[in-house]
Short mmCIF file of C-alpha atoms in Angstrom, two decimals:
data_model
loop_
_atom_site.label_atom_id
_atom_site.label_comp_id
_atom_site.label_asym_id
_atom_site.label_seq_id
_atom_site.Cartn_x
_atom_site.Cartn_y
_atom_site.Cartn_z
CA MET E 1 -17.91 8.24 -40.88
CA LYS E 2 -20.67 9.43 -38.24
CA ASP E 3 -20.68 11.78 -36.44
CA LEU E 4 -23.86 10.99 -33.84
CA PHE E 5 -23.17 14.76 -32.55
CA GLU E 6 -22.93 16.76 -35.17
CA GLY E 7 -24.12 20.36 -34.07
CA ILE E 8 -25.95 19.16 -30.74
CA PRO E 9 -24.68 21.09 -28.15
CA GLU E 10 -21.10 19.75 -25.31
CA GLU E 11 -24.25 20.06 -22.00
CA THR E 12 -26.57 17.66 -24.01
CA ILE E 13 -23.68 15.13 -25.62
CA GLU E 14 -22.39 14.86 -21.77
CA THR E 15 -26.65 14.35 -20.99
CA THR E 16 -26.92 12.32 -23.38
CA LEU E 17 -24.31 9.62 -22.50
CA ASP E 18 -25.29 9.64 -18.93
CA MET E 19 -28.26 8.24 -20.08
CA ILE E 20 -27.01 5.93 -22.23
CA GLN E 21 -24.51 4.65 -19.17
CA ARG E 22 -27.67 4.36 -16.28
CA ASN E 23 -29.80 3.13 -18.76
CA LEU E 24 -27.77 0.28 -20.36
CA ASP E 25 -29.57 -2.62 -19.69
CA GLN E 26 -32.70 -1.19 -21.57
CA VAL E 27 -30.84 -0.60 -24.83
CA GLY E 28 -32.72 -2.49 -27.34
CA LEU E 29 -29.97 -4.29 -27.72
CA TYR E 30 -29.95 -8.03 -26.67
CA GLY E 31 -33.08 -9.70 -27.47
CA GLY E 32 -32.14 -9.04 -31.08
CA HIS E 33 -31.37 -11.92 -35.27
CA THR E 34 -27.47 -10.79 -34.18
CA ILE E 35 -27.23 -12.64 -31.06
CA ARG E 36 -29.97 -15.15 -32.17
CA LYS E 37 -27.70 -16.00 -34.75
CA HIS E 38 -24.40 -17.15 -32.54
CA THR E 39 -26.64 -19.28 -30.01
CA ASP E 40 -27.32 -22.16 -29.44
CA ILE E 41 -26.44 -23.82 -32.96
CA GLN E 42 -26.27 -27.14 -33.60
CA VAL E 43 -23.01 -28.83 -33.18
CA LEU E 44 -23.46 -30.63 -36.92
CA ALA E 45 -24.50 -27.17 -38.36
CA LEU E 46 -21.20 -25.66 -37.18
CA LYS E 47 -19.06 -28.45 -38.45
CA THR E 48 -20.72 -28.04 -41.72
CA ARG E 49 -20.00 -23.83 -41.31
CA LEU E 50 -16.92 -24.03 -40.65
CA ASN E 51 -15.83 -26.42 -43.72
CA ALA E 52 -18.75 -24.19 -46.14
CA GLU E 53 -17.14 -20.72 -44.90
CA ASP E 54 -13.27 -19.30 -45.72
CA ILE E 55 -13.92 -19.32 -41.51
CA ILE E 56 -10.82 -20.28 -38.29
CA TYR E 57 -13.58 -21.30 -36.24
CA ALA E 58 -17.27 -21.43 -35.83
CA THR E 59 -18.67 -21.28 -31.72
CA SER E 60 -22.08 -20.85 -30.48
CA PHE E 61 -23.60 -19.07 -27.06
CA TRP E 62 -24.86 -21.84 -24.91
CA ASP E 63 -27.66 -20.16 -24.75
CA MET E 64 -29.58 -17.37 -25.50
CA GLU E 65 -29.39 -15.97 -21.76
CA VAL E 66 -25.75 -16.38 -21.44
CA ALA E 67 -25.51 -14.68 -24.53
CA VAL E 68 -27.18 -12.09 -23.27
CA ALA E 69 -25.35 -12.07 -19.77
CA VAL E 70 -22.23 -11.41 -21.96
CA VAL E 71 -23.51 -8.64 -24.11
CA LYS E 72 -24.73 -6.80 -21.56
CA SER E 73 -21.79 -7.86 -19.04
CA LEU E 74 -19.20 -6.37 -21.93
CA MET E 75 -20.96 -3.73 -22.93
CA LYS E 76 -21.07 -2.41 -18.57
CA ARG E 77 -17.52 -3.35 -18.81
CA PHE E 78 -16.27 -1.68 -20.94
CA TYR E 79 -19.29 1.66 -21.28
CA ASN E 80 -16.64 4.06 -19.53
CA PRO E 81 -14.69 4.99 -21.24
CA LEU E 82 -13.88 3.17 -24.17
CA ILE E 83 -18.21 3.03 -25.74
CA ARG E 84 -18.54 7.11 -24.19
CA GLU E 85 -15.64 7.98 -26.13
CA TRP E 86 -15.94 5.69 -29.12
CA LEU E 87 -19.87 7.14 -29.60
CA LEU E 88 -17.22 10.79 -29.68
CA ASP E 89 -14.61 10.16 -32.21
CA THR E 90 -15.70 10.56 -35.81
CA THR E 91 -13.72 8.46 -37.52
CA ARG E 92 -14.53 5.08 -36.04
CA ASP E 93 -17.85 3.29 -36.57
CA VAL E 94 -17.36 0.19 -35.57
CA ILE E 95 -15.61 -0.99 -32.30
CA SER E 96 -14.55 -4.66 -30.97
CA LEU E 97 -15.03 -5.68 -27.02
CA HIS E 98 -13.49 -8.58 -26.49
CA GLY E 99 -13.99 -9.93 -23.04
CA GLU E 100 -12.67 -13.71 -20.18
CA PHE E 101 -15.77 -14.65 -18.52
CA SER E 102 -15.01 -17.55 -14.89
CA LYS E 103 -17.50 -19.74 -16.67
CA PRO E 104 -17.49 -21.81 -20.29
CA VAL E 105 -20.39 -19.12 -21.99
CA GLY E 106 -19.52 -21.14 -25.77
CA TYR E 107 -18.26 -23.76 -27.36
CA GLY E 108 -17.53 -24.72 -31.37
CA PHE E 109 -14.79 -25.54 -33.19
CA LYS E 110 -11.60 -24.56 -34.85
CA LYS E 111 -10.47 -25.58 -38.36
CA GLY E 112 -8.43 -27.98 -38.56
CA ILE E 113 -9.65 -29.91 -35.10
CA ASP E 114 -12.33 -31.80 -35.04
CA MET E 115 -12.69 -31.95 -31.51
CA LEU E 116 -15.59 -29.77 -30.04
CA ASN E 117 -14.37 -27.59 -27.10
CA GLU E 118 -16.98 -26.46 -25.15
CA ASP E 119 -15.25 -24.79 -22.62
CA LEU E 120 -14.89 -20.52 -24.10
CA LYS E 121 -14.52 -18.84 -21.44
CA LYS E 122 -13.80 -15.64 -24.54
CA ALA E 123 -16.68 -13.48 -26.00
CA CYS E 124 -16.58 -10.80 -28.79
CA VAL E 125 -18.77 -8.23 -29.33
CA VAL E 126 -18.64 -5.68 -32.37
CA LEU E 127 -20.68 -2.48 -31.82
CA LEU E 128 -21.33 -0.07 -35.08
CA LYS E 129 -22.83 3.33 -34.62
CA ASP E 130 -26.13 3.58 -36.41
CA GLY E 131 -28.16 6.83 -36.07
CA GLU E 132 -31.23 5.85 -36.76
CA ALA E 133 -31.14 3.24 -33.63
CA ASP E 134 -32.45 5.05 -30.44
CA TRP E 135 -29.02 5.28 -28.98
CA GLY E 136 -27.03 5.52 -32.14
CA PHE E 137 -25.33 1.70 -32.09
CA ARG E 138 -26.17 -1.94 -32.90
CA ILE E 139 -24.52 -4.46 -32.45
CA LEU E 140 -23.16 -5.91 -35.78
CA THR E 141 -21.91 -9.18 -34.16
CA CYS E 142 -21.92 -10.77 -31.32
CA TYR E 143 -19.77 -14.53 -30.54
CA PRO E 144 -17.50 -16.75 -28.05
CA LYS E 145 -13.53 -17.16 -29.23
CA PHE E 146 -11.25 -19.08 -28.38
#
C-alpha cells in the first residue's frame, strides 16, 4: 500500500490536499487513454466485447465531452472528504466513486438482453494511487453503468 505523504510534515500535507481540491479542473486526468477506452464505442463493438469477455455489461459514454464532464463532476462531488481521506489512507490504493446524473451519460448492453440501453444515468470512476503521477493518483478506469 502506498503512503503518498510518508515523511512529509502535516502542514505541507494539508496545503497539498487543499491545492489538489482547488485545482481539480487542471488535474491532467481527463484526456487520457482510460477515458477514451469507454467513449463513443460502436454498438457492434460493445456487443462483441460482451460476448467475447467474461463481463456482465459493456458500456460507453456518449462522447469525450460527456465522459470528461462525468469524471470532473464525480471528482468534485467526492473530493471532500472521500478522496481526501483516501489519499491519506495507507491501507487502500484504489477507490471507486459512483454517481447518478439527471441526464443519460452513456449507453450499453447487459448480458442476456439483446436491446441497447441508451438511458444510462450512472457512472463509476476508479482512482489508483500513483506516486509518479503529478497529484499522487490517476484514473484506473471509468465507465457508465446500469
